[in-house]
Coordinates of C-alpha atoms in Angstrom, one line a residue:
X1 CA 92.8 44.0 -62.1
X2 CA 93.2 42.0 -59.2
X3 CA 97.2 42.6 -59.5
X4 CA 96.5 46.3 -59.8
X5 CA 94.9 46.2 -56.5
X6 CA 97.3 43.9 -54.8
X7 CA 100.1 46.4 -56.0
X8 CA 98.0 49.7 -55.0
X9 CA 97.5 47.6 -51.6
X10 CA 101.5 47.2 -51.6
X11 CA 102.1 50.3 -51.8
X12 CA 99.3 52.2 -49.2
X13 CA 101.2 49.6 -46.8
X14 CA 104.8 51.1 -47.5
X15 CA 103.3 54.5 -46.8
X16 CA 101.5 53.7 -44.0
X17 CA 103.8 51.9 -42.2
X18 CA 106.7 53.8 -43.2
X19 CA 105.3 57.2 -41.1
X20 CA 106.4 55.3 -37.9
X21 CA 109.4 55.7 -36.0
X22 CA 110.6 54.0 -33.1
X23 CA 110.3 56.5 -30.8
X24 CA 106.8 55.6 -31.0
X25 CA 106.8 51.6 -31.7
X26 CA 106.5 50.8 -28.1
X27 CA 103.3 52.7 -27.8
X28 CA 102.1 51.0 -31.0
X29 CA 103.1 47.3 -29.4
X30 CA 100.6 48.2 -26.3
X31 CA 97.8 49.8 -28.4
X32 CA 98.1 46.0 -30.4
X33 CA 97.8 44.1 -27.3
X34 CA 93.9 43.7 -26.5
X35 CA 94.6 43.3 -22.8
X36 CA 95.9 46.7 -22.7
X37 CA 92.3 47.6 -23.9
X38 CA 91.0 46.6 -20.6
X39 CA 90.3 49.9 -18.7
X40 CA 88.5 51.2 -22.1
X41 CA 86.5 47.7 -21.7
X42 CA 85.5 48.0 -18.4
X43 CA 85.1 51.3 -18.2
X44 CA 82.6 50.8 -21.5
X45 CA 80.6 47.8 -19.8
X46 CA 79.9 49.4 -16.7
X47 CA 78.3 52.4 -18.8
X48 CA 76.8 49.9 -20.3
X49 CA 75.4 47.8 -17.3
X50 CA 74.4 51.6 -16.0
X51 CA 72.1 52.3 -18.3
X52 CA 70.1 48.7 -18.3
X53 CA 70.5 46.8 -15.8
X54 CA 72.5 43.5 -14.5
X55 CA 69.7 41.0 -16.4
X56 CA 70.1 42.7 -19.8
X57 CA 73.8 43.6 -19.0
X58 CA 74.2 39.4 -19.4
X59 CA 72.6 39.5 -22.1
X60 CA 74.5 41.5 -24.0
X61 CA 77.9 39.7 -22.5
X62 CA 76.5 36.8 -24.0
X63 CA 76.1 38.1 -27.2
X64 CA 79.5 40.1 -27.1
X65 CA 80.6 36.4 -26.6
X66 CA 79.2 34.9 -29.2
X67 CA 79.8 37.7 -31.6
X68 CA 84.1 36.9 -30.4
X69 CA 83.5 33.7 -30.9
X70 CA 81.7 33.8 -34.3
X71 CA 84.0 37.1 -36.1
X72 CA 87.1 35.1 -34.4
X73 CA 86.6 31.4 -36.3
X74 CA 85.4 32.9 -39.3
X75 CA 88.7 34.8 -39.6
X76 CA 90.6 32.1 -38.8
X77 CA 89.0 30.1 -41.7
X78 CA 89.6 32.6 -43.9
X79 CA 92.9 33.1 -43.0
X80 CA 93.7 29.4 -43.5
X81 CA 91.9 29.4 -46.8
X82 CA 93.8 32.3 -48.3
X83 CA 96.7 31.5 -46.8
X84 CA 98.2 35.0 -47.4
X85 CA 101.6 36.1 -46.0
X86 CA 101.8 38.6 -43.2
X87 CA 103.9 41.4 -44.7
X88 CA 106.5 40.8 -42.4
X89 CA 106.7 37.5 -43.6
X90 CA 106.8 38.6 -47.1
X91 CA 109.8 38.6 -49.0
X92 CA 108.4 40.5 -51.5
X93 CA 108.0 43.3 -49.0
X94 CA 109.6 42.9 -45.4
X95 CA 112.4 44.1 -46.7
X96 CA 111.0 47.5 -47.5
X97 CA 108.6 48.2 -44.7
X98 CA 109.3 48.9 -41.3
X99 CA 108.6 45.3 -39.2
X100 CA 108.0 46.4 -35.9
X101 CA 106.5 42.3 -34.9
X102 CA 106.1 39.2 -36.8
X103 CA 103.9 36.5 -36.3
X104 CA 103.1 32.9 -37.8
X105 CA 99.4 32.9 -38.6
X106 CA 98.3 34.1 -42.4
X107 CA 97.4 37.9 -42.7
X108 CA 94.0 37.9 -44.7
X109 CA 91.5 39.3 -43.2
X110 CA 92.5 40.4 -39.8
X111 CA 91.1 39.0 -36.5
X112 CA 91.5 42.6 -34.9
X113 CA 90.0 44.8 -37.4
X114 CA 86.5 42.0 -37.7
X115 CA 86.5 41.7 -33.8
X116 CA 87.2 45.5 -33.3
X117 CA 84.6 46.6 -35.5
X118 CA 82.3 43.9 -34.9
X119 CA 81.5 44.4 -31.0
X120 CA 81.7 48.3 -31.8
X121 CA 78.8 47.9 -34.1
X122 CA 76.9 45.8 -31.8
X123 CA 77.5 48.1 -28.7
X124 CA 76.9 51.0 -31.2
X125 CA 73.7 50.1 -32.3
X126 CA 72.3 49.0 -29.2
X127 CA 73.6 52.0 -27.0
X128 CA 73.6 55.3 -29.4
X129 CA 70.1 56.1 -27.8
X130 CA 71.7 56.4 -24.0
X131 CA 75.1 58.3 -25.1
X132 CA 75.7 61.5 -26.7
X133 CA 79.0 61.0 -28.7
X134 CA 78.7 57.6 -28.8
X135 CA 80.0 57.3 -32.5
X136 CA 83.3 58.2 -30.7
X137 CA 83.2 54.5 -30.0
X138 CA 84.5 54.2 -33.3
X139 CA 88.2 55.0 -32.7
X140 CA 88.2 52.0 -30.8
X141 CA 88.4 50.0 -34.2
X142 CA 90.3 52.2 -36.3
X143 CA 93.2 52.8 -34.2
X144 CA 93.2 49.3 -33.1
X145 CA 93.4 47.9 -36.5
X146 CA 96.2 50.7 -38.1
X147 CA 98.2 49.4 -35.2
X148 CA 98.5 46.1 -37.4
X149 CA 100.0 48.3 -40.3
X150 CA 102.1 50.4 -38.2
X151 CA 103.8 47.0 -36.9
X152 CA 103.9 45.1 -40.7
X153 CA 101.3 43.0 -39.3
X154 CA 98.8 43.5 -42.2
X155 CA 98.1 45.0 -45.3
X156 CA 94.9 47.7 -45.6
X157 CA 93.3 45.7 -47.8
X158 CA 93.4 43.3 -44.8
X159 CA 91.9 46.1 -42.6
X160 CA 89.5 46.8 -44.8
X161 CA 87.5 43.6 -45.3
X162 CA 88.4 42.7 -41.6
X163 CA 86.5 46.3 -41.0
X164 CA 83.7 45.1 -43.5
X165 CA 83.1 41.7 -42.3
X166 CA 82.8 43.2 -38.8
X167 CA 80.6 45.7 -39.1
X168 CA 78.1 42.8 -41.1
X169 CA 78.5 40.7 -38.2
X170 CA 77.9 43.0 -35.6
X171 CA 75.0 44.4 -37.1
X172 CA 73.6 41.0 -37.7
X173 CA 73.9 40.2 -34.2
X174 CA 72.1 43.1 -33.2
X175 CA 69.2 42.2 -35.3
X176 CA 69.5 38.7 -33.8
X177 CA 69.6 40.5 -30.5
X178 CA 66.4 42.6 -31.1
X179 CA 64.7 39.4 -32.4
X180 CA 65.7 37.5 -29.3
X181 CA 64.5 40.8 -27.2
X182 CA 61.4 40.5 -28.6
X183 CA 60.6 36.9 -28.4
X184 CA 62.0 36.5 -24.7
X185 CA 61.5 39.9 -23.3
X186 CA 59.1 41.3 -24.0
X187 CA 57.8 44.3 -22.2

């Protein structure tokens, strides 16, 4: 069973990855970089701080912190438990998928897709009532993580359970978050 999904997961990546070109891989090496991000981030926190405020505004930076801090280890330990190959490390498969970047670390789960999806759930959850569309804040996530296939970077199943363990953890910090609203500010 778990072959058959490690071969289905072989193959989504081939597809995926293989509907890039380069005319468009230098696009795809900027959306990967999270400091290319920063004018969506800003742009996002200053809504944010908007809506309630410089005390609560640092309050929720703290939390974005700590939700970094926490999705980011816990990746890395997974990662280094795993020990899975990066596709483009692969040589079971960088030789048939388009490897746009490599890098040393270990592919399972990825750090982007658990961040990504983490603080979007956090934001999310605490925000929808202020913002119309704010579900739109999902892109963020998804096209952040599929960069990570488009480069060779990471398999879906990678993705996936990056996507998964994010969302858990950002929606457990936001109940942490209401509990700690409650209990220290209460109005």
């Amino acid at each position: 069973m778990l072959d058959q999904l490690l071969s289905l997961d072989s193959r989504l990546l081939v597809f995926l990855n293989g509907l890039g070109s380069e005319t468009f891989d230098g696009l795809w090496l900027l959306i990967t970089k999270q400091q290319y991000w920063t004018p969506f981030f800003l742009l996002l926190l200053y809504a944010i701080y908007k809506k309630i405020g410089t005390k609560q505004f640092l309050y929720v930076i703290l939390f974005i912190t700590l939700i970094l801090v926490f999705t980011d280890q816990v990746t890395n330990l997974f990662k280094n438990s795993f020990q899975r190959l990066r596709p483009c490390n692969s040589p079971d498969i960088n030789t048939i998928i388009r490897v746009v970047k490599t890098s040393g670390s270990y592919s399972f789960f990825s750090g982007h897709a658990a961040n990504s999806m983490a603080v979007a759930t956090f934001i999310y959850l605490l925000m929808k009532s202020h913002f119309k569309y704010f579900y739109l804040l999902f892109l963020w996530p998804l096209v952040f993580a599929y960069s990570r296939i488009y480069l060779g970077l990471h398999y879906p199943i990678d993705i996936l359970c990056g996507y998964m363990f994010g969302f858990l953890s950002g929606y457990s910090f936001y109940k942490l978050h209401q509990y700690c609203q409650k209990k220290y500010f209460p109005q």
